Every structure is written in structure tokens, then in C-alpha cells.
C-alpha positions as CSV (number, residue, x, y, z in Angstrom):
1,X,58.8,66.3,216.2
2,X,62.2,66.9,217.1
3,X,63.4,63.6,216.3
4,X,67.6,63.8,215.6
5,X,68.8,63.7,211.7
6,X,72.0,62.4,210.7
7,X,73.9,63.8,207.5
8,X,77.3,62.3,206.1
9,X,80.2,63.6,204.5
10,X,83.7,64.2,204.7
11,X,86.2,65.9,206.4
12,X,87.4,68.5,203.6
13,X,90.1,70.3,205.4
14,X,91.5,71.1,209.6
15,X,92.9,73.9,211.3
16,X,90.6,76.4,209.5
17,X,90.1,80.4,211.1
18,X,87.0,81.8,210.6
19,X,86.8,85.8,211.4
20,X,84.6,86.3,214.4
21,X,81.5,88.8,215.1
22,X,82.4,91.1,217.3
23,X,84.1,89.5,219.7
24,X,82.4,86.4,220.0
25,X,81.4,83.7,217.8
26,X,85.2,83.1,216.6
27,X,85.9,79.9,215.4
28,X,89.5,78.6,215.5
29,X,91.6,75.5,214.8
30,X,88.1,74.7,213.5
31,X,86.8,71.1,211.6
32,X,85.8,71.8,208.2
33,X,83.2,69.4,206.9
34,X,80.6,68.9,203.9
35,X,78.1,66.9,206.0
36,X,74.9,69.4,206.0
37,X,75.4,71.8,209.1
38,X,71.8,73.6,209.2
39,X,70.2,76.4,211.2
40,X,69.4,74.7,214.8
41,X,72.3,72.1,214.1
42,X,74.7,74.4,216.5
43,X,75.9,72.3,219.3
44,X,75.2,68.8,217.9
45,X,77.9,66.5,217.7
46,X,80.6,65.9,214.8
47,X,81.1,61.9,215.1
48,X,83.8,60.0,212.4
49,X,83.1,57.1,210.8
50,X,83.2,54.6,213.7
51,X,81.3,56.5,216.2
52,X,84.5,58.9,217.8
53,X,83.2,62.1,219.0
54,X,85.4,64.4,216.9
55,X,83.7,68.1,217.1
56,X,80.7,70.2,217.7
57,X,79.0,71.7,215.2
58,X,78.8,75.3,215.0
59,X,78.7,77.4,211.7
60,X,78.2,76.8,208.1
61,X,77.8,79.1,204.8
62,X,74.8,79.2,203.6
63,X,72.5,80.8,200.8
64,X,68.7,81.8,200.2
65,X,69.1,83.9,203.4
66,X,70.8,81.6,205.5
67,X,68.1,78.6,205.9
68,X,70.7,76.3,202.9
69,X,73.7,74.7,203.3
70,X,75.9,75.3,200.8
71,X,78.1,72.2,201.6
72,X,80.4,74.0,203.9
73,X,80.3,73.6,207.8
74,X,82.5,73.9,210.7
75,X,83.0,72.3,213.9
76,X,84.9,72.8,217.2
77,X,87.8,70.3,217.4
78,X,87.4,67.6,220.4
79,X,90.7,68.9,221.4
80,X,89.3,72.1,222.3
81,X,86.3,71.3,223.8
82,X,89.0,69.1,226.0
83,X,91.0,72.3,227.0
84,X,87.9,73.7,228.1
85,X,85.7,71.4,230.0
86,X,87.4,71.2,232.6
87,X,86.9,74.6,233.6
88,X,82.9,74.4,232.2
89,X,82.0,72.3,234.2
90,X,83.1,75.0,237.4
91,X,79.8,76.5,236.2
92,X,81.6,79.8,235.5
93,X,80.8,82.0,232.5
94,X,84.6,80.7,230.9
95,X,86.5,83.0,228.3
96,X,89.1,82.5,225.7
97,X,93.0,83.7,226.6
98,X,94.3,86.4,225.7
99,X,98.5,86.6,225.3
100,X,98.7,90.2,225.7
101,X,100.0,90.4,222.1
102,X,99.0,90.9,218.8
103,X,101.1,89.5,216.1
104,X,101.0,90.6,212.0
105,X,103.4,88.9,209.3
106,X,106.0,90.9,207.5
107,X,107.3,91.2,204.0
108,X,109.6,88.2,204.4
109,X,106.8,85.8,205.5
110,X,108.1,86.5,209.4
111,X,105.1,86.6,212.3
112,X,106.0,89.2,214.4
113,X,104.7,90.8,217.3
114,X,103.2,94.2,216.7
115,X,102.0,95.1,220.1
116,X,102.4,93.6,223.4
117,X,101.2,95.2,226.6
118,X,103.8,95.6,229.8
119,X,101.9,94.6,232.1
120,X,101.0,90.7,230.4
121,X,103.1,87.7,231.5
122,X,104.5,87.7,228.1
123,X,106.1,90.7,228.6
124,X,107.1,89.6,232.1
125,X,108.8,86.0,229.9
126,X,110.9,88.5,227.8
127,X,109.1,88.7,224.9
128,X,109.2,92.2,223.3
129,X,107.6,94.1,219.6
130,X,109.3,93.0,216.6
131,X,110.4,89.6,218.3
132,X,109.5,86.3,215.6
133,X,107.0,84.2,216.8
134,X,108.8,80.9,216.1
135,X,106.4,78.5,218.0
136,X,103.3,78.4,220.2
137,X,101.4,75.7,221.7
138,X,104.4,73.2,220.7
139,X,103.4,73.9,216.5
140,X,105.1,75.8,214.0
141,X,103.3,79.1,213.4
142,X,103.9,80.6,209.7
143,X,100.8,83.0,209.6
144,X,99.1,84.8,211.8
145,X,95.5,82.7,211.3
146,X,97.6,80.1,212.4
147,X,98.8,81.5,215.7
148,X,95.1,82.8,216.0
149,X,93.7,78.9,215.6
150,X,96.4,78.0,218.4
151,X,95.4,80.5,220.8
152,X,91.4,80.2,220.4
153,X,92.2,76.6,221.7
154,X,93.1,77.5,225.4
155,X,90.9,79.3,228.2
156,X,92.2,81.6,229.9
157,X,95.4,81.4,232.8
158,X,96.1,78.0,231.1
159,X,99.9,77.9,230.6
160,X,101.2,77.8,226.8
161,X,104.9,77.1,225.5
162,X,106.3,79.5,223.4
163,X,109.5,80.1,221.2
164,X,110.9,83.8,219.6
165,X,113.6,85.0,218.0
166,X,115.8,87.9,218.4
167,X,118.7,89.1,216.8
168,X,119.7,85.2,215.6
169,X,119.2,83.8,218.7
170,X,115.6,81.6,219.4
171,X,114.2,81.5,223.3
172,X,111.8,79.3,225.0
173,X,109.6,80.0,227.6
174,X,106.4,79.2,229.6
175,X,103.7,81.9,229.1
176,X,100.3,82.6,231.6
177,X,97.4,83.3,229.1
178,X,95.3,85.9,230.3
179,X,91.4,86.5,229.8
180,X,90.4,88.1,226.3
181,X,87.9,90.2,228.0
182,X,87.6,92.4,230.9
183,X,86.6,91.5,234.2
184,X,82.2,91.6,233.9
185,X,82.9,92.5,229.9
186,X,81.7,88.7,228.7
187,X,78.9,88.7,231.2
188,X,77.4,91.5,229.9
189,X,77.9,90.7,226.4
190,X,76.4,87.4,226.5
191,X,73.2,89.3,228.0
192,X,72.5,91.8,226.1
193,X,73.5,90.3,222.9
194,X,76.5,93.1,222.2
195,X,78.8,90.7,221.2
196,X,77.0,90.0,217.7
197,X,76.5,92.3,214.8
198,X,73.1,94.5,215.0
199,X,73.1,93.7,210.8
200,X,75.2,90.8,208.9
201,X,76.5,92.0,205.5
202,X,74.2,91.9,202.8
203,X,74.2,88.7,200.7
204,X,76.5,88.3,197.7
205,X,74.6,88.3,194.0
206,X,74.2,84.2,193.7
207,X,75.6,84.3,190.4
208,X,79.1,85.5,192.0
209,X,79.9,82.2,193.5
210,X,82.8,81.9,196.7
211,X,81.8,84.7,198.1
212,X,79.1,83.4,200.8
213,X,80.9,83.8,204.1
214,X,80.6,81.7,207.0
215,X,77.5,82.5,209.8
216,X,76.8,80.5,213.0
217,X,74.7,77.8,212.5
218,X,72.2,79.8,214.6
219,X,72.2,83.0,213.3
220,X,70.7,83.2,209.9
221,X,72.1,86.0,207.6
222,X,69.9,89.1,207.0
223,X,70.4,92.1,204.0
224,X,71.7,95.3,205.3
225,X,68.8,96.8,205.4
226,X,66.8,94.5,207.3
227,X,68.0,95.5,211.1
228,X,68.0,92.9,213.9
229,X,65.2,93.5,216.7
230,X,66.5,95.3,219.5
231,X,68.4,92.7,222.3
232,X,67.4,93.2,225.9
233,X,67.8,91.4,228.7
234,X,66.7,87.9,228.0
235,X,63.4,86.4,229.9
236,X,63.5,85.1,233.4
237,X,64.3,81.0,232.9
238,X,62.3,78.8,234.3
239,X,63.3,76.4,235.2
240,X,61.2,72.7,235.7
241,X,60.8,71.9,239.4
242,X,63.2,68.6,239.4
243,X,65.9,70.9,237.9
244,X,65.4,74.1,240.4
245,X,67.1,72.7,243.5
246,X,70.6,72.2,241.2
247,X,70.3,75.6,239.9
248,X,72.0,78.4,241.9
249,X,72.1,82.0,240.1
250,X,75.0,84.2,240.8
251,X,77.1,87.1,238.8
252,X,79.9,85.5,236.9
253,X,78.7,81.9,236.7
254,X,76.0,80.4,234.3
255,X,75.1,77.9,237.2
256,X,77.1,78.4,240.9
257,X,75.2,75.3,242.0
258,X,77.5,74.0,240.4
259,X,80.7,75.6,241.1
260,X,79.5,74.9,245.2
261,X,79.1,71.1,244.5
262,X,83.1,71.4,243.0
263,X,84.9,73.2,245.7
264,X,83.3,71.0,248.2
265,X,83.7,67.8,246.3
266,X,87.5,68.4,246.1
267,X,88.0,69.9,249.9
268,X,86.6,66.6,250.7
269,X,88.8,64.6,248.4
270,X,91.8,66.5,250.2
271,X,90.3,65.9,253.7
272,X,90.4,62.1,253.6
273,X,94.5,62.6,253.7
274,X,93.8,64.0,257.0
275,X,92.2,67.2,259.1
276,X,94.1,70.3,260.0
277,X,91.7,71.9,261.4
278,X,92.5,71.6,265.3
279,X,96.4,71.8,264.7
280,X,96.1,75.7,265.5
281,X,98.8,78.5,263.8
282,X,102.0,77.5,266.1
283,X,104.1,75.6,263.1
284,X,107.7,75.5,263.2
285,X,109.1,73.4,259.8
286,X,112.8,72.2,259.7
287,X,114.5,71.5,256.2
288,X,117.5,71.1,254.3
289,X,118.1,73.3,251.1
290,X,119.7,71.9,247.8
291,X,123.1,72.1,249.2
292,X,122.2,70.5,252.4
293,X,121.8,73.7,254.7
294,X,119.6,73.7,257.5
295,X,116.4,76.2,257.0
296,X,113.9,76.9,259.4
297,X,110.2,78.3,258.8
298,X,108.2,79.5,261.9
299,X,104.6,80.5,261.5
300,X,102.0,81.3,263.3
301,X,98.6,83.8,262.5
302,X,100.4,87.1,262.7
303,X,104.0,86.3,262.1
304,X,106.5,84.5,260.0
305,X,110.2,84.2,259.9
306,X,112.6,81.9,257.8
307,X,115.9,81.2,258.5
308,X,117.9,80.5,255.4
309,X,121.8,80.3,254.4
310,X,121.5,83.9,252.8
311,X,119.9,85.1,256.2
312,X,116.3,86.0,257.9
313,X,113.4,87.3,256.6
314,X,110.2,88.2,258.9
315,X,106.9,89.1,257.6
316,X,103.9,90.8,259.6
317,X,100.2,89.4,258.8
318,X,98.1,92.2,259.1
319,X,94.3,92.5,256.8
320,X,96.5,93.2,253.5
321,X,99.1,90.6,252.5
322,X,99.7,92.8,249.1
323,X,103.2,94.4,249.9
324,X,104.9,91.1,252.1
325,X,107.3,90.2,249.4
326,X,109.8,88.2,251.7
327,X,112.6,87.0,251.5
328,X,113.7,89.1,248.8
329,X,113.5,87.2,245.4
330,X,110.7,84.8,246.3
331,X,107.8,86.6,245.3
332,X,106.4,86.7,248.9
333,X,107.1,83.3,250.3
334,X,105.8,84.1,253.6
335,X,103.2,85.4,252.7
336,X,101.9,82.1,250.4
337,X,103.1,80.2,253.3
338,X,100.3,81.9,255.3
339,X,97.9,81.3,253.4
340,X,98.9,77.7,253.2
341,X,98.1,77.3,256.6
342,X,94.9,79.4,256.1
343,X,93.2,77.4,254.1
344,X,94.1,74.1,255.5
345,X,92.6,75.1,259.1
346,X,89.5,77.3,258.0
347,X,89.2,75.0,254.8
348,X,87.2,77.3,251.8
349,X,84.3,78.3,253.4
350,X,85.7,80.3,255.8
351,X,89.3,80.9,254.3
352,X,87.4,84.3,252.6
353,X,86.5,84.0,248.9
354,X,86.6,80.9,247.1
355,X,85.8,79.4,243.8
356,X,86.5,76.8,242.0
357,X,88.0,77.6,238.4
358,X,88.0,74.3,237.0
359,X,91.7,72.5,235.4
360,X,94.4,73.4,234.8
361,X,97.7,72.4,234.0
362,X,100.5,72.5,236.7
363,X,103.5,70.5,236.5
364,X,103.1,70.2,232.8
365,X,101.1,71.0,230.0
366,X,99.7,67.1,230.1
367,X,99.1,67.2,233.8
368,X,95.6,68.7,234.3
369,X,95.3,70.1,238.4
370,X,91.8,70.6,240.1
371,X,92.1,74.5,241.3
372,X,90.7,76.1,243.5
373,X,91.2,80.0,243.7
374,X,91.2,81.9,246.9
375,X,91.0,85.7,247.8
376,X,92.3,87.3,250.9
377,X,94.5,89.8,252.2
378,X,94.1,91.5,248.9
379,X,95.8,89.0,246.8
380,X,94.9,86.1,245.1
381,X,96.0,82.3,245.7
382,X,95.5,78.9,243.6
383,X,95.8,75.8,245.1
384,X,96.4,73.2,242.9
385,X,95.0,69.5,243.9
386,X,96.0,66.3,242.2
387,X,92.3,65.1,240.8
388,X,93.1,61.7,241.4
389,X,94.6,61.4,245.1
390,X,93.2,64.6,246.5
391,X,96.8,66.2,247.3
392,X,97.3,69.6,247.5
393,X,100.4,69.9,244.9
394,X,101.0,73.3,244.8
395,X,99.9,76.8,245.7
396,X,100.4,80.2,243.3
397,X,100.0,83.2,245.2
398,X,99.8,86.7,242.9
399,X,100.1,90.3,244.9
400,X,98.6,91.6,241.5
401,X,98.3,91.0,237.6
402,X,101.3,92.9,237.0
403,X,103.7,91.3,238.9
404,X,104.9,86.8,238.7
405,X,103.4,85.4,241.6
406,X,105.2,83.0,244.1
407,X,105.2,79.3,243.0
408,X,105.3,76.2,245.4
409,X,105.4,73.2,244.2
410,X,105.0,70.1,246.3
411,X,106.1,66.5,246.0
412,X,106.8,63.7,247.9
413,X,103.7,63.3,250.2
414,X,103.5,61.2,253.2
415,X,101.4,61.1,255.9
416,X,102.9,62.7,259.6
417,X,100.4,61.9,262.3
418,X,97.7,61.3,260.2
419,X,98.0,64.3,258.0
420,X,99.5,64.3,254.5
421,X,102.5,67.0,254.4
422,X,105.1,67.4,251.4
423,X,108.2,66.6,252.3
424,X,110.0,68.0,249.2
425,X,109.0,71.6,247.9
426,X,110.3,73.8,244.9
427,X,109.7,77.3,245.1
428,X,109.7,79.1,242.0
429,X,109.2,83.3,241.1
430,X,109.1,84.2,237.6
431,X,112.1,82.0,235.7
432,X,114.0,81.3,238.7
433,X,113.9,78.6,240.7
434,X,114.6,80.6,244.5
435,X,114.9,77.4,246.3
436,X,115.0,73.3,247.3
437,X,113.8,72.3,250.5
438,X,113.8,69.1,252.0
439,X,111.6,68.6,254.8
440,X,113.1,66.9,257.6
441,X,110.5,67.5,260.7
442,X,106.9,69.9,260.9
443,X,106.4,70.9,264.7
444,X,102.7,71.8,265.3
445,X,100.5,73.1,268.5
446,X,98.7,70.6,269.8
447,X,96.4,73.3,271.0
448,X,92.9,73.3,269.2
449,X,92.3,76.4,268.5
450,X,88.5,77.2,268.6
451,X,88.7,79.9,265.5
452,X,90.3,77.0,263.2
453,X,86.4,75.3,262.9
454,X,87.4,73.8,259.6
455,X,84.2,73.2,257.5
């Protein structure tokens, strides 16, 4: 009658790795528990002893062909699911990150990194093969289960500390996680059911106890010779009337309904600080740099030029804004600049294309940022918004995957005519700060300008 059931135990053990299938169904950094985790009981909640939600259940070992517990069950920590709900609820189809390294333990007990790829932002941070991985995630690692756990806890392009030795001597940087599949790869996985096994191993002889391994709750275990039913496509959903209207398929997302009702729920948030949309392109900004030297920044929809101490740059705004990497060392400032204005006068529905991604952290790992990613000119851009005034608090804009993007980060917002501008901005490519500005006046046409119809 599908009334809920309630089983009790303890909590035998935390941080446990179990192997995945394929490449999904991986459990890391999991909960292991002797409460009863049956087949069905995937995806109901872990609770401790006063209520707390502390996991989801997920997989168990079982026996007589996977329909009994054996008094082993797992559950995804509540930490976790925390790292990753904020970019759920976008609506997207979310992966796991990715480093861009594999790591494998030596002789000595060391982890070290076995393969790395060149084109990954840990390569980009310095780390190289053979370094030590000292510390990931801000814990120890002293296996390589253990640095799998930690990883299997982030989503992808969240932003990890990490620590390595070479040679004696220990670094410490900030590393960009990257997705663990390929762009489309997860999507079609999850449809035609090529992430899982077509057979599970056959089951151990039940007088040979310990050696039942772990299955997903859901997924009872079958002999080798018993072959699972061919996967196709799964049947059209559908879907109950009062459920239709909040329901919007689209590739990449599990709902965009959703991901719609998020971009516009935070473009809204940012326009009760104030409108751009009638300002029009003509901006000249005035500032001081960390020594106290005047810069100026002129924009407007086809040009940019900034005056600094070291000299002028210029930038042309054509359809691609791939190759404007000016000034020199910046990572494109210009260019992000641009796109600043962009999106503040078209807003996302007409800025080109947007999506929400969900959180992620921005000024630190403790500091979750609503984000909003936007594609134009051939290069991609997040804007970072403060979820709880509705600021705009920094922009990342990325030529391509292979390169660090250019980093501005904003603080000290006040309001100048009725808009909110950031009067203090850090601009960061790569490990390098490139420069302090203080913002001491923003000059802006007070033409309208018809094409700025900000939505």
C-alpha cells in the first residue's frame, strides 16, 4: 500500500568508497549503516537519532539474488547532497568533477599523480606527474580511495584547494574542477541505460562469506548468465495535468522549466538595485589603481580603450570576442568588460545564450554565488550574484577550456543615480592579481538607446 517503513541501526563506519558501474552509480565519502537498506529504499532519507537529515540511501549488499539485506548499506553524506543542490535545483542534468588527474600510491605509501592532462586547470595551477598529493578539499589524503571520496563530493567547475609536493618543497593552490564526462556523454548515458553493466557478476557461493559486494539499492544482482533486457529509450512521461505547465523539456536539463524560473528569478533580484537598460553603450569609468594612479576605461558597443600606468590598450568588438586578450596579462579585460555592459542593458534574454548553472562558490569556498552563465562572441562568461542582496559580485570570462579566464571581482557597492555600481574591483588572470581599481566617477549616455530593451 505504499505506506513508509522505518528500520534502525547504527552508523558502522564514514568516508567509505565503493567502486562504481561503469561510470555511474559511484558512491563516495559514502555513510555506512546497518539499518536495513532494501530494493526500492534508493533515495529515502538517512535520519540520526534526533530527527537530523544525515544521508540518502542508495546501495546495500545483499544476498538470495539481491531482494536481502545482509546488514550493510550506504548512504550519500548530507554534505554532499549540500555541494550539489544548489546546482540541482538549475534543473540541469549535473555531473561529478573531474581534476584532470588520476592519482595511484607508490611503494612508500606516497599518492602520486600518474596522469594529468595539459589542457585541465590543474595543469594550468602547476601541478605536474609524479607531484605528492599532500591535501585536497582542506583533508589529508593517504590513499587514493580517499582522494576519490573527496572528489566524488563536488560537481563540476566548483573550486577545490589543493596542496603537492615537489622536490621538498609543498604548494598550495586553487584548482577549477572540470566535468567527468563529455559534453552530451551523461545525457545519453542516463537514457539509454549505458552507464550500468549489461550483467552484474555472478553471486559468490553463500558459504564463502565477505565476499557479497555492494549493488544499488535499485538494481538487484543477477548470475552471469542471466543477461539484462535490452535498454532503449525510456517511455514518453506523462506527466498529470497540474504538473504539465511546470515541466519544460529541453536537451541537457531534466526540467528547463525550471532552469527559466531561476535565471529570471535572479535577473529580477539584481534589477531591484536599479535598471540599465536605457543608459546606452557610451561609458567612460575613472579610477585609481593600488598605487594611486589615475586609470581610465572608455566603452562603448564596438570599442574599448584603458588607460593605465603601463600604457593603452584598445580592443575592437566585432561577432567573435575569442582572440581580444587586452591589456596584455589580463586575460581579456576588455573584452569581460564588454560583456559587462552586455548583459546589464539586454539583461539574459537577449544578451545571447543563457543558463542558469546553479551555486557556486566565489570569493571562498564557504561563500556560495547564484551563477548565471552566458555565451557570446564565442566565449563563455559567469556572472556571479550575491543570493542574498542580488549584487552582481563578479564576472569570469573564458576564451576557451584551455586557457585561465579573466576574473573581476567586485566590492563595495553603492548606488550612483539609482543604479548599484562597484566601486572597488580586483582583477585577477590565472595566479596573479593584474590589478586594483578604485572607482572614483562612471560617466554614462544619457541617450536611451532603443536596441538596449532590457527584459
Amino acid at each position: 500500500d505504499f505506506k513508509p517503513t522505518v528500520t534502525f541501526g547504527i552508523i558502522s563506519g564514514v568516508h567509505r568508497y565503493q567502486y562504481p558501474a561503469g561510470t555511474l552509480l559511484e558512491y563516495t565519502d559514502c555513510i555506512q549503516t546497518d539499518a536495513a537498506i532494501n530494493p526500492g529504499n534508493s533515495g529515502g532519507p538517512l535520519f540520526d537519532a534526533v530527527g537530523k537529515l544525515i544521508g540518502i540511501n542508495g546501495r546495500g549488499s545483499f544476498e538470495k539474488r539481491g531482494r536481502v539485506s545482509v546488514g550493510v548499506g550506504y548512504a550519500i553524506s548530507i554534505n554532499q547532497i549540500k555541494n550539489f543542490l544548489g546546482q540541482l535545483r538549475s534543473g540541469r542534468i549535473v555531473d561529478h568533477a573531474s581534476l584532470g588527474a588520476t592519482v595511484t600510491k607508490d611503494a612508500d605509501g606516497r599518492v602520486l599523480v600518474d596522469d594529468i592532462l595539459e589542457d585541465s586547470d590543474a595543469f594550468r595551477r602547476g601541478l605536474r606527474y609524479g607531484d605528492e598529493v599532500v591535501r585536497f578539499g582542506n583533508r589529508d589524503i593517504t590513499s587514493v580511495n580517499q582522494f576519490k571520496n573527496i572528489l566524488g563530493t563536488y560537481p563540476s567547475r566548483w573550486r577545490v584547494p589543493i596542496s603537492f609536493r615537489r622536490d621538498g618543497r609543498e604548494f598550495g593552490r586553487q584548482v577549477r574542477l572540470a566535468d567527468f564526462h563529455r559534453s552530451g556523454e551523461l545525457e545519453k548515458l542516463l537514457q539509454s541505460g549505458g552507464g550500468l553493466p549489461k550483467e552484474l557478476p555472478e553471486r559468490p557461493d553463500r558459504d564463502q562469506p565477505g565476499q557479497e559486494q555492494p549493488h544499488d539499492g535499485n538494481q538487484p544482482k543477477r548470475r552471469a548468465a542471466e543477461q539484462r533486457p535490452p535498454v532503449g529509450k525510456p517511455p514518453k512521461l506523462q506527466l498529470p495535468k497540474s504538473v504539465q505547465e511546470y515541466y519544460e523539456p529541453s536537451s541537457g536539463y531534466a526540467n528547463y522549466w525550471f532552469n527559466r524560473y531561476h535565471q529570471q528569478r535572479v535577473w529580477n533580484s539584481y534589477l531591484a538595485r536599479g535598471d540599465f537598460a536605457e543608459i546606452g553603450w557610451n561609458w567612460t569609468i575613472h579610477a585609481l589603481d593600488a598605487e594611486r594612479n589615475p586609470v581610465e576605461i572608455t566603452l562603448t558597443d564596438k570599442h574599448g580603450v584603458i588607460v593605465m600606468p603601463a600604457g593603452k590598450s584598445e580592443a575592437e568588438f566585432g561577432r567573435s570576442l575569442a582572440e581580444i586578450a587586452s591589456p596584455p596579462r589580463s586575460g581579456g579585460l576588455l573584452a569581460t568588460l564588454h560583456l559587462w555592459q552586455r548583459l546589464l542593458l539586454f539583461g539574459p534574454r537577449r544578451f545571447g545564450e543563457v543558463y542558469y548553472f546553479g551555486t557556486l562558490p566565489w570569493k571562498s569556498e564557504n561563500e556560495l554565488a547564484d551563477c548565471l552563465v552566458g555565451i557570446y562572441g564565442g566565449v563563455e562568461t559567469r556572472f556571479h550574484f550575491d543570493p542574498d542582496t542580488g549584487h552582481l559580485i563578479g564576472i569570469e570570462m573564458q576564451a576557451s577550456d584551455d586557457v585561465d579566464p579573466c576574473e573581476i571581482y567586485f566590492d563595495d557597492i553603492r548606488e550612483v543615480e539609482g543604479r548599484s555600481l562597484p566601486h572597488h574591483w580586483t582583477i585577477r588572470h590565472g595566479d596573479e592579481i593584474f590589478a586594483e581599481l578604485t572607482i572614483t566617477s562612471c560617466d554614462w549616455s544619457a541617450e536611451p538607446k532603443s536596441a538596449a530593451n532590457n527584459e
